[in-house]
Amino acid sequence: MLWAGFVFGLLGSFHCVGMCGAIALALPGAGQPRSRYVTGRVLYNLGRVTTYATLGALAGLLGQSLRMAGWQQSLSIASGLLILLLVAVPERYTGRAAAAVGLDRVLARLKQTLAYFFQQHSVGALYMTGVLNGLLPCGLVYLALAGALSAPGVGGAAVYMGLFGLGTLPLMLALSLTGQLVPLPWRLRLRQAVPVVATAMAVLFIVRGLGLGIPYLSPQLPAPAAGPNAAPAPMTMCHDSAAH
């Protein structure tokens, strides 16, 4: 299932072009030597990948605790249902929900710090710009994190989100190097395909969680191991036939 992260990132990168393309196009460094110019843009995108992998590890911690509670199959189904919910709810409502819990102040501080690094001209500052850019609210990232919940372990979730970030890298890097790579009408059309891909992923997670016995697609998952407080198996009396 980890490969799904890369595929989703690759197809969803057209959404990234629409949402974050302006930042990629406005990155500082014009007039620098070609090697430094390219290095800065590569580091900016690797900064985003770093953030996605870190967020994936955090999602993996949550998913691992749920699996240890014996909710492995339920978690896969819940991940699919969460993806469907995020697809159905417009992004403006998720923004309002964030403001309702006070995340708007955190976001304002994040944007202020992002603007500071954006004004610098070192390649290290471009990397930090990418790191902070990865923290900006993004429905596509939320969808990917919902899938990371059911990835195998903390490392698996981090790899899943890292592959998601690497999937977005080719188009975003090409955009930052060449300018307007994809015409606006095509970007709009391809962005409309993101919910379709996300829905297909959601169905895949749900089918996998059902444990239908289909190899690779929906395997029978093992029952959770008994915890330390589980009742011991009843003891049976063994009689030696030779002893009386």
Coordinates of N, CA and C in Angstrom, one line a residue:
M1 N 0.8 -1.2 0.0 CA 0.0 0.0 0.0 C 0.8 1.3 0.0
L2 N 2.1 1.2 0.3 CA 3.0 2.4 0.4 C 3.1 3.0 -1.0
W3 N 3.0 2.2 -2.0 CA 3.2 2.8 -3.4 C 2.0 3.8 -3.7
A4 N 0.9 3.6 -3.0 CA -0.3 4.5 -3.2 C 0.1 5.9 -2.9
G5 N 0.9 6.1 -1.9 CA 1.3 7.5 -1.5 C 2.0 8.2 -2.7
F6 N 2.9 7.5 -3.4 CA 3.6 8.1 -4.5 C 2.7 8.4 -5.7
V7 N 1.8 7.4 -6.0 CA 0.8 7.6 -7.1 C -0.1 8.8 -6.8
F8 N -0.6 8.9 -5.5 CA -1.5 10.0 -5.1 C -0.7 11.3 -5.2
G9 N 0.5 11.3 -4.8 CA 1.3 12.6 -4.9 C 1.5 13.0 -6.3
L10 N 1.8 12.0 -7.2 CA 2.1 12.3 -8.6 C 0.9 12.8 -9.3
L11 N -0.3 12.2 -9.1 CA -1.5 12.7 -9.7 C -2.0 14.0 -9.0
G12 N -1.8 14.1 -7.7 CA -2.2 15.3 -7.0 C -1.3 16.5 -7.2
S13 N -0.2 16.3 -7.8 CA 0.8 17.4 -7.9 C 0.2 18.5 -8.8
F14 N -0.8 18.2 -9.6 CA -1.5 19.2 -10.4 C -2.3 20.1 -9.5
H15 N -2.8 19.6 -8.4 CA -3.5 20.4 -7.4 C -2.4 21.3 -6.7
C16 N -1.2 20.8 -6.4 CA -0.2 21.6 -5.8 C 0.2 22.8 -6.7
V17 N 0.2 22.5 -8.0 CA 0.5 23.6 -9.0 C -0.5 24.7 -8.8
G18 N -1.7 24.3 -8.7 CA -2.8 25.4 -8.5 C -2.7 26.1 -7.2
M19 N -2.4 25.4 -6.1 CA -2.5 25.9 -4.8 C -1.2 26.6 -4.4
C20 N 0.0 26.0 -4.7 CA 1.2 26.5 -4.2 C 2.2 26.9 -5.4
G21 N 1.6 26.9 -6.6 CA 2.4 27.3 -7.8 C 3.0 28.7 -7.7
A22 N 2.2 29.6 -7.1 CA 2.6 31.0 -7.0 C 3.9 31.1 -6.1
I23 N 3.9 30.3 -5.1 CA 5.1 30.4 -4.2 C 6.3 29.8 -4.9
A24 N 6.1 28.7 -5.7 CA 7.2 28.1 -6.4 C 7.8 29.0 -7.5
L25 N 6.9 29.8 -8.1 CA 7.3 30.7 -9.2 C 8.0 31.9 -8.6
A26 N 7.7 32.3 -7.4 CA 8.2 33.5 -6.8 C 9.4 33.3 -5.9
L27 N 10.0 32.1 -5.9 CA 11.1 31.8 -5.0 C 12.3 32.7 -5.4
P28 N 13.0 33.2 -4.4 CA 14.1 34.1 -4.7 C 15.3 33.3 -5.3
G29 N 16.2 34.0 -6.0 CA 17.4 33.4 -6.5 C 17.6 33.8 -8.0
A30 N 16.8 34.6 -8.6 CA 17.0 35.0 -9.9 C 18.4 35.7 -10.1
G31 N 19.1 35.4 -11.1 CA 20.4 36.0 -11.4 C 21.5 35.3 -10.7
Q32 N 21.2 34.2 -9.9 CA 22.3 33.4 -9.3 C 22.9 32.5 -10.4
P33 N 24.1 31.9 -10.1 CA 24.6 30.9 -11.0 C 23.6 29.7 -11.1
R34 N 23.6 29.1 -12.3 CA 22.7 28.1 -12.6 C 22.6 27.0 -11.6
S35 N 23.8 26.5 -11.2 CA 23.9 25.4 -10.2 C 23.3 25.8 -8.9
R36 N 23.5 27.0 -8.4 CA 23.0 27.4 -7.1 C 21.4 27.6 -7.3
Y37 N 21.0 28.1 -8.4 CA 19.6 28.3 -8.7 C 18.8 27.0 -8.6
V38 N 19.4 26.0 -9.3 CA 18.7 24.7 -9.3 C 18.8 24.0 -7.9
T39 N 19.9 24.1 -7.2 CA 20.1 23.5 -5.9 C 19.1 24.1 -4.9
G40 N 18.9 25.4 -5.0 CA 17.9 26.1 -4.1 C 16.5 25.5 -4.3
R41 N 16.1 25.3 -5.5 CA 14.8 24.8 -5.8 C 14.6 23.4 -5.5
V42 N 15.7 22.6 -5.6 CA 15.6 21.2 -5.2 C 15.4 21.1 -3.7
L43 N 16.2 22.0 -3.0 CA 16.1 22.0 -1.5 C 14.8 22.4 -1.0
Y44 N 14.2 23.4 -1.7 CA 12.8 23.9 -1.3 C 11.8 22.7 -1.4
N45 N 11.9 21.9 -2.5 CA 11.0 20.8 -2.6 C 11.3 19.7 -1.6
L46 N 12.6 19.5 -1.3 CA 12.9 18.5 -0.3 C 12.5 18.9 1.1
G47 N 12.4 20.2 1.3 CA 11.9 20.7 2.5 C 10.4 20.3 2.7
R48 N 9.7 20.4 1.6 CA 8.3 20.0 1.7 C 8.2 18.5 2.0
V49 N 9.0 17.7 1.3 CA 9.0 16.2 1.5 C 9.4 15.9 3.0
T50 N 10.3 16.6 3.6 CA 10.7 16.4 5.0 C 9.5 16.6 5.9
T51 N 8.8 17.7 5.7 CA 7.6 18.0 6.5 C 6.5 16.9 6.3
Y52 N 6.3 16.5 5.1 CA 5.3 15.4 4.9 C 5.7 14.1 5.6
A53 N 6.9 13.8 5.5 CA 7.4 12.5 6.2 C 7.3 12.6 7.7
T54 N 7.6 13.8 8.2 CA 7.4 14.0 9.7 C 6.0 13.9 10.1
L55 N 5.1 14.6 9.3 CA 3.6 14.5 9.6 C 3.2 13.0 9.5
G56 N 3.7 12.3 8.5 CA 3.4 10.9 8.4 C 3.8 10.1 9.6
A57 N 5.0 10.4 10.2 CA 5.4 9.7 11.4 C 4.4 9.9 12.5
L58 N 3.9 11.2 12.6 CA 3.0 11.5 13.7 C 1.7 10.7 13.5
A59 N 1.2 10.7 12.2 CA 0.0 9.9 11.9 C 0.2 8.4 12.2
G60 N 1.5 8.0 11.9 CA 1.8 6.6 12.2 C 1.7 6.2 13.7
L61 N 2.1 7.2 14.5 CA 2.1 6.9 16.0 C 0.6 6.7 16.4
L62 N -0.3 7.5 15.9 CA -1.7 7.4 16.2 C -2.2 6.1 15.6
G63 N -1.9 5.8 14.4 CA -2.3 4.5 13.8 C -1.8 3.3 14.5
Q64 N -0.5 3.4 15.0 CA 0.1 2.2 15.7 C -0.6 2.0 17.0
S65 N -1.0 3.0 17.7 CA -1.7 2.9 19.0 C -3.1 2.2 18.8
L66 N -3.7 2.6 17.7 CA -5.0 2.0 17.4 C -4.9 0.5 17.0
R67 N -3.8 0.2 16.2 CA -3.6 -1.2 15.8 C -3.3 -2.0 17.1
M68 N -2.5 -1.5 18.0 CA -2.2 -2.2 19.2 C -3.4 -2.5 20.0
A69 N -4.5 -1.7 19.9 CA -5.7 -1.9 20.5 C -6.6 -3.0 19.8
G70 N -6.1 -3.5 18.7 CA -6.8 -4.5 17.9 C -7.7 -4.0 16.9
W71 N -7.5 -2.7 16.5 CA -8.4 -2.1 15.5 C -7.8 -2.0 14.1
Q72 N -7.0 -2.9 13.8 CA -6.3 -2.8 12.5 C -7.2 -2.7 11.3
Q73 N -8.2 -3.7 11.2 CA -9.1 -3.6 10.1 C -10.0 -2.4 10.2
S74 N -10.5 -2.1 11.4 CA -11.4 -1.0 11.5 C -10.6 0.3 11.2
L75 N -9.3 0.4 11.4 CA -8.5 1.6 11.1 C -8.5 1.8 9.6
S76 N -8.3 0.7 8.9 CA -8.2 0.8 7.4 C -9.5 1.3 6.9
I77 N -10.6 0.8 7.4 CA -12.0 1.2 7.0 C -12.2 2.7 7.4
A78 N -11.8 3.0 8.6 CA -12.0 4.4 9.1 C -11.1 5.4 8.2
S79 N -9.9 5.0 7.8 CA -9.1 5.8 7.0 C -9.8 6.1 5.6
G80 N -10.4 5.1 5.0 CA -11.1 5.3 3.8 C -12.3 6.2 4.0
L81 N -13.1 6.0 5.1 CA -14.2 6.9 5.3 C -13.8 8.3 5.6
L82 N -12.7 8.5 6.3 CA -12.2 9.8 6.5 C -11.8 10.5 5.2
I83 N -11.2 9.8 4.3 CA -10.8 10.3 3.0 C -12.1 10.8 2.2
L84 N -13.1 9.9 2.3 CA -14.4 10.3 1.6 C -15.0 11.5 2.2
L85 N -14.9 11.6 3.5 CA -15.4 12.8 4.2 C -14.6 14.1 3.8
L86 N -13.3 14.0 3.7 CA -12.5 15.1 3.3 C -12.8 15.5 1.9
V87 N -13.1 14.5 1.0 CA -13.4 14.8 -0.4 C -14.7 15.6 -0.4
A88 N -15.7 15.2 0.4 CA -17.0 15.7 0.4 C -17.1 17.1 0.9
V89 N -16.2 17.4 2.0 CA -16.3 18.7 2.6 C -15.4 19.7 1.9
P90 N -16.0 20.9 1.5 CA -15.2 21.9 0.8 C -14.1 22.4 1.7
E91 N -13.0 22.8 1.1 CA -11.8 23.2 1.9 C -12.1 24.5 2.7
R92 N -13.0 25.3 2.3 CA -13.3 26.5 3.1 C -13.9 26.2 4.4
Y93 N -14.6 25.0 4.5 CA -15.1 24.6 5.8 C -14.0 24.1 6.7
T94 N -13.1 23.4 6.2 CA -12.0 22.9 7.0 C -11.2 24.1 7.6
G95 N -11.1 25.2 6.7 CA -10.4 26.4 7.2 C -11.2 27.1 8.3
R96 N -12.5 27.1 8.3 CA -13.3 27.6 9.3 C -13.2 26.8 10.6
A97 N -13.1 25.5 10.4 CA -13.0 24.6 11.6 C -11.6 24.9 12.3
A98 N -10.6 25.1 11.5 CA -9.3 25.4 12.1 C -9.3 26.7 12.9
A99 N -10.0 27.7 12.3 CA -10.1 29.0 13.0 C -10.9 28.9 14.3
A100 N -11.9 28.0 14.3 CA -12.8 27.8 15.5 C -12.0 27.2 16.6
V101 N -10.9 26.5 16.4 CA -10.1 25.9 17.5 C -8.9 26.7 17.7
G102 N -8.8 27.8 17.1 CA -7.6 28.7 17.4 C -6.4 28.5 16.5
L103 N -6.5 27.7 15.5 CA -5.4 27.4 14.7 C -5.1 28.6 13.7
D104 N -6.0 29.5 13.6 CA -5.7 30.7 12.7 C -4.6 31.5 13.3
R105 N -4.4 31.6 14.6 CA -3.3 32.4 15.2 C -2.0 31.6 14.9
V106 N -2.0 30.3 15.0 CA -0.8 29.5 14.7 C -0.4 29.7 13.2
L107 N -1.5 29.7 12.3 CA -1.2 29.9 10.9 C -0.7 31.2 10.6
A108 N -1.1 32.3 11.3 CA -0.6 33.6 11.1 C 0.9 33.7 11.4
R109 N 1.2 33.0 12.5 CA 2.6 33.0 12.9 C 3.5 32.2 11.9
L110 N 2.9 31.1 11.4 CA 3.6 30.3 10.4 C 3.9 31.1 9.2
K111 N 2.9 31.9 8.7 CA 3.0 32.7 7.5 C 4.1 33.8 7.7
Q112 N 4.1 34.3 8.9 CA 5.1 35.4 9.2 C 6.5 34.8 9.2
T113 N 6.7 33.6 9.7 CA 8.0 33.0 9.7 C 8.4 32.6 8.2
L114 N 7.4 32.1 7.5 CA 7.6 31.8 6.1 C 8.0 33.0 5.3
A115 N 7.4 34.1 5.5 CA 7.8 35.3 4.8 C 9.2 35.7 5.1
Y116 N 9.7 35.5 6.4 CA 11.0 35.9 6.8 C 12.0 35.0 5.9
F117 N 11.8 33.7 5.9 CA 12.8 32.9 5.2 C 12.7 33.1 3.7
F118 N 11.5 33.5 3.2 CA 11.3 33.8 1.8 C 12.1 35.0 1.3
Q119 N 12.4 35.9 2.2 CA 13.1 37.1 1.9 C 14.7 36.9 1.9
Q120 N 15.1 35.7 2.4 CA 16.5 35.4 2.4 C 16.9 34.9 1.1
H121 N 18.2 34.8 0.9 CA 18.7 34.4 -0.4 C 19.7 33.2 -0.4
S122 N 19.7 32.5 0.8 CA 20.6 31.3 0.9 C 19.8 30.1 0.6
V123 N 20.5 29.0 0.2 CA 19.9 27.8 -0.2 C 19.3 27.1 1.1
G124 N 19.9 27.4 2.3 CA 19.3 26.9 3.5 C 18.0 27.5 3.8
A125 N 17.8 28.8 3.5 CA 16.6 29.5 3.7 C 15.5 28.9 2.8
L126 N 15.9 28.5 1.6 CA 14.9 27.9 0.6 C 14.5 26.6 1.2
Y127 N 15.4 25.8 1.8 CA 15.0 24.6 2.4 C 13.9 24.8 3.5
M128 N 14.2 25.8 4.4 CA 13.3 26.1 5.4 C 11.9 26.6 4.9
T129 N 12.0 27.3 3.8 CA 10.8 27.8 3.1 C 9.9 26.6 2.7
G130 N 10.6 25.6 2.2 CA 9.8 24.4 1.8 C 9.3 23.6 3.0
V131 N 10.1 23.6 4.1 CA 9.6 22.9 5.4 C 8.4 23.6 5.9
L132 N 8.4 24.9 5.9 CA 7.2 25.6 6.4 C 6.0 25.6 5.5
N133 N 6.4 25.6 4.2 CA 5.3 25.5 3.2 C 4.5 24.2 3.3
G134 N 5.2 23.1 3.7 CA 4.6 21.9 3.9 C 3.6 21.9 5.1
L135 N 3.6 22.9 6.0 CA 2.7 23.0 7.1 C 1.5 23.8 6.8
L136 N 1.5 24.5 5.6 CA 0.3 25.3 5.3 C -0.9 24.4 5.1
P137 N -2.1 24.8 5.4 CA -3.3 24.0 5.2 C -3.5 23.6 3.8
C138 N -3.7 22.3 3.6 CA -3.8 21.8 2.2 C -4.7 20.5 2.3
G139 N -5.8 20.6 1.6 CA -6.7 19.4 1.5 C -6.1 18.2 1.0
L140 N -5.2 18.3 0.0 CA -4.5 17.2 -0.5 C -3.6 16.5 0.5
V141 N -2.9 17.3 1.3 CA -2.1 16.7 2.4 C -3.0 16.0 3.4
Y142 N -4.1 16.6 3.7 CA -5.0 16.0 4.7 C -5.5 14.6 4.2
L143 N -5.8 14.5 2.9 CA -6.2 13.3 2.3 C -5.1 12.2 2.4
A144 N -3.8 12.7 2.1 CA -2.7 11.7 2.2 C -2.5 11.3 3.6
L145 N -2.6 12.2 4.6 CA -2.5 11.8 6.0 C -3.5 10.8 6.5
A146 N -4.7 11.0 5.9 CA -5.8 10.0 6.3 C -5.4 8.6 5.8
G147 N -4.8 8.5 4.7 CA -4.3 7.2 4.2 C -3.1 6.7 5.0
A148 N -2.2 7.6 5.5 CA -1.1 7.2 6.3 C -1.4 6.6 7.6
L149 N -2.6 6.9 8.1 CA -3.1 6.3 9.4 C -3.0 4.8 9.3
S150 N -3.3 4.2 8.2 CA -3.4 2.8 8.1 C -2.1 2.2 7.5
A151 N -1.1 3.0 7.4 CA 0.2 2.4 6.9 C 0.8 1.6 8.0
P152 N 1.7 0.6 7.6 CA 2.3 -0.3 8.6 C 3.3 0.3 9.5
G153 N 3.0 0.8 10.7 CA 3.9 1.3 11.6 C 4.3 2.7 11.4
V154 N 5.0 3.3 12.3 CA 5.5 4.7 12.3 C 6.4 4.9 11.1
G155 N 7.3 4.0 10.9 CA 8.2 4.1 9.7 C 7.5 4.0 8.4
G156 N 6.5 3.1 8.3 CA 5.7 2.9 7.1 C 4.9 4.2 6.8
A157 N 4.3 4.8 7.8 CA 3.6 6.0 7.6 C 4.5 7.1 7.1
A158 N 5.7 7.2 7.7 CA 6.6 8.3 7.3 C 7.0 8.0 5.8
V159 N 7.3 6.8 5.5 CA 7.7 6.4 4.1 C 6.5 6.8 3.1
Y160 N 5.3 6.4 3.6 CA 4.1 6.7 2.8 C 4.0 8.2 2.4
M161 N 4.2 9.0 3.4 CA 4.1 10.5 3.2 C 5.3 11.0 2.5
G162 N 6.5 10.4 2.8 CA 7.6 10.8 2.0 C 7.5 10.5 0.5
L163 N 6.9 9.3 0.2 CA 6.7 9.0 -1.2 C 5.6 9.9 -1.8
F164 N 4.6 10.3 -1.0 CA 3.6 11.3 -1.5 C 4.3 12.6 -1.9
G165 N 5.2 13.0 -1.0 CA 6.0 14.3 -1.3 C 6.8 14.1 -2.5
L166 N 7.5 13.0 -2.7 CA 8.3 12.7 -3.9 C 7.5 12.7 -5.1
G167 N 6.2 12.2 -5.0 CA 5.3 12.2 -6.1 C 5.0 13.6 -6.6
T168 N 4.9 14.5 -5.7 CA 4.6 15.9 -6.1 C 5.9 16.6 -6.6
L169 N 7.1 16.1 -6.4 CA 8.3 16.8 -6.7 C 8.5 17.1 -8.1
P170 N 8.4 16.1 -9.1 CA 8.8 16.3 -10.5 C 8.1 17.5 -11.1
L171 N 6.7 17.6 -10.9 CA 6.0 18.7 -11.5 C 6.3 20.0 -10.8
M172 N 6.4 20.0 -9.5 CA 6.6 21.3 -8.7 C 8.0 21.8 -9.0
L173 N 9.0 20.9 -9.1 CA 10.4 21.3 -9.4 C 10.4 21.9 -10.8
A174 N 9.8 21.2 -11.8 CA 9.8 21.7 -13.2 C 9.1 23.0 -13.3
L175 N 8.1 23.2 -12.5 CA 7.4 24.5 -12.5 C 8.3 25.6 -12.0
S176 N 9.0 25.4 -10.9 CA 9.9 26.4 -10.3 C 11.1 26.7 -11.2
L177 N 11.4 25.7 -12.0 CA 12.6 25.9 -12.9 C 12.2 26.6 -14.3
T178 N 11.0 26.3 -14.7 CA 10.7 26.7 -16.1 C 9.5 27.7 -16.2
G179 N 8.9 28.0 -15.0 CA 7.8 29.0 -15.1 C 6.5 28.3 -15.3
Q180 N 5.6 28.9 -16.1 CA 4.3 28.4 -16.3 C 4.4 27.2 -17.2
L181 N 4.5 26.0 -16.5 CA 4.7 24.8 -17.2 C 3.4 24.2 -17.7
V182 N 2.3 24.3 -17.0 CA 1.0 23.8 -17.4 C 0.0 24.9 -17.5
P183 N -0.6 25.1 -18.6 CA -1.6 26.2 -18.8 C -2.7 26.1 -17.8
L184 N -3.3 27.3 -17.4 CA -4.3 27.3 -16.4 C -5.5 26.4 -16.7
P185 N -6.1 26.4 -17.9 CA -7.2 25.5 -18.1 C -6.9 24.1 -17.8
W186 N -5.7 23.6 -18.2 CA -5.4 22.2 -17.9 C -5.2 22.0 -16.4
R187 N -4.6 23.0 -15.7 CA -4.5 22.8 -14.2 C -5.8 22.7 -13.6
L188 N -6.8 23.5 -14.0 CA -8.1 23.4 -13.4 C -8.7 22.0 -13.7
R189 N -8.6 21.5 -14.9 CA -9.2 20.2 -15.2 C -8.5 19.1 -14.4
L190 N -7.2 19.2 -14.3 CA -6.5 18.1 -13.6 C -6.8 18.2 -12.1
R191 N -7.0 19.4 -11.5 CA -7.3 19.5 -10.1 C -8.7 18.8 -9.9
Q192 N -9.6 18.9 -10.9 CA -10.9 18.2 -10.7 C -10.8 16.7 -10.6
A193 N -9.6 16.2 -11.1 CA -9.4 14.7 -11.1 C -9.0 14.2 -9.7
V194 N -8.5 15.2 -8.9 CA -8.0 14.8 -7.6 C -9.0 14.1 -6.7
P195 N -10.2 14.6 -6.6 CA -11.3 13.9 -5.8 C -11.6 12.5 -6.3
V196 N -11.5 12.3 -7.6 CA -11.7 11.0 -8.2 C -10.7 10.0 -7.7
V197 N -9.4 10.5 -7.8 CA -8.3 9.6 -7.4 C -8.4 9.3 -5.9
A198 N -8.7 10.4 -5.1 CA -8.9 10.2 -3.6 C -10.0 9.2 -3.3
T199 N -11.1 9.3 -4.0 CA -12.2 8.4 -3.8 C -11.8 6.9 -4.1
A200 N -11.1 6.8 -5.2 CA -10.6 5.4 -5.5 C -9.7 4.9 -4.4
M201 N -8.8 5.7 -3.9 CA -8.0 5.3 -2.8 C -8.8 4.9 -1.5
A202 N -9.8 5.7 -1.3 CA -10.7 5.5 -0.1 C -11.4 4.1 -0.2
V203 N -11.9 3.8 -1.4 CA -12.5 2.5 -1.6 C -11.5 1.4 -1.4
L204 N -10.3 1.6 -1.9 CA -9.2 0.6 -1.7 C -8.9 0.3 -0.2
F205 N -8.9 1.4 0.6 CA -8.6 1.2 2.0 C -9.8 0.5 2.7
I206 N -11.0 0.8 2.3 CA -12.2 0.2 2.9 C -12.2 -1.3 2.5
V207 N -12.0 -1.6 1.2 CA -12.0 -3.0 0.8 C -10.9 -3.8 1.5
R208 N -9.7 -3.2 1.7 CA -8.6 -3.8 2.4 C -9.0 -4.1 3.8
G209 N -9.7 -3.2 4.5 CA -10.1 -3.4 5.9 C -11.1 -4.4 6.1
L210 N -11.9 -4.7 5.0 CA -12.9 -5.7 5.1 C -12.4 -7.1 5.2
G211 N -11.1 -7.3 4.8 CA -10.5 -8.6 4.9 C -11.2 -9.7 4.2
L212 N -11.4 -9.5 2.9 CA -12.2 -10.4 2.1 C -11.5 -11.6 1.6
G213 N -10.2 -11.7 2.0 CA -9.4 -12.9 1.6 C -8.9 -12.8 0.1
I214 N -8.9 -11.6 -0.4 CA -8.4 -11.4 -1.8 C -6.9 -11.0 -1.7
P215 N -6.0 -11.8 -2.2 CA -4.5 -11.6 -2.1 C -4.2 -10.2 -2.5
Y216 N -3.3 -9.5 -1.7 CA -2.8 -8.2 -1.9 C -3.8 -7.1 -1.8
L217 N -5.0 -7.3 -2.3 CA -6.0 -6.3 -2.3 C -6.8 -6.2 -1.0
S218 N -7.2 -7.4 -0.5 CA -8.0 -7.4 0.7 C -7.7 -8.7 1.5
P219 N -6.4 -8.8 2.0 CA -6.0 -10.1 2.7 C -6.7 -10.3 4.0
Q220 N -6.8 -11.5 4.5 CA -7.3 -11.8 5.8 C -6.2 -11.3 6.8
L221 N -6.5 -10.3 7.6 CA -5.5 -9.8 8.6 C -5.5 -10.7 9.8
P222 N -4.4 -10.9 10.4 CA -4.3 -11.8 11.6 C -5.0 -11.1 12.8
A223 N -5.5 -12.0 13.6 CA -6.2 -11.5 14.8 C -5.2 -10.8 15.8
P224 N -5.5 -9.8 16.5 CA -4.6 -9.1 17.4 C -4.1 -10.1 18.5
A225 N -2.8 -9.9 18.8 CA -2.3 -10.8 19.9 C -2.9 -10.5 21.2
A226 N -3.0 -11.5 22.1 CA -3.6 -11.2 23.4 C -2.7 -10.3 24.2
G227 N -3.3 -9.4 24.9 CA -2.6 -8.5 25.8 C -2.1 -9.1 27.0
P228 N -1.3 -8.4 27.9 CA -0.8 -8.9 29.1 C -1.9 -9.3 30.1
N229 N -3.1 -8.6 30.0 CA -4.1 -8.9 30.9 C -5.1 -10.0 30.4
A230 N -4.8 -10.6 29.3 CA -5.7 -11.6 28.8 C -5.7 -12.8 29.7
A231 N -6.8 -13.4 29.8 CA -7.0 -14.6 30.7 C -6.2 -15.8 30.2
P232 N -5.5 -16.5 31.1 CA -4.7 -17.6 30.6 C -5.5 -18.7 30.1
A233 N -5.0 -19.5 29.2 CA -5.7 -20.7 28.7 C -6.0 -21.7 29.8
P234 N -7.1 -22.3 29.8 CA -7.4 -23.3 30.9 C -6.4 -24.4 30.8
M235 N -6.0 -24.9 32.0 CA -5.0 -26.0 32.1 C -5.7 -27.3 32.0
T236 N -5.1 -28.2 31.3 CA -5.7 -29.6 31.3 C -4.9 -30.5 32.1
M237 N -5.5 -31.5 32.7 CA -4.8 -32.5 33.5 C -4.3 -33.6 32.6
C238 N -3.0 -33.8 32.7 CA -2.4 -34.9 31.9 C -2.1 -36.1 32.9
H239 N -2.5 -37.2 32.5 CA -2.3 -38.4 33.4 C -1.3 -39.3 32.7
D240 N -0.3 -39.7 33.4 CA 0.7 -40.7 32.9 C 0.0 -42.1 33.0
S241 N -0.2 -42.7 31.9 CA -0.8 -44.0 32.0 C 0.0 -45.0 32.8
A242 N 1.3 -44.8 32.9 CA 2.2 -45.7 33.6 C 2.2 -45.5 35.1
A243 N 1.7 -44.3 35.5 CA 1.7 -44.0 36.9 C 0.4 -44.2 37.5
H244 N 0.3 -44.9 38.7 CA -0.9 -45.1 39.4 C -0.6 -44.9 40.9

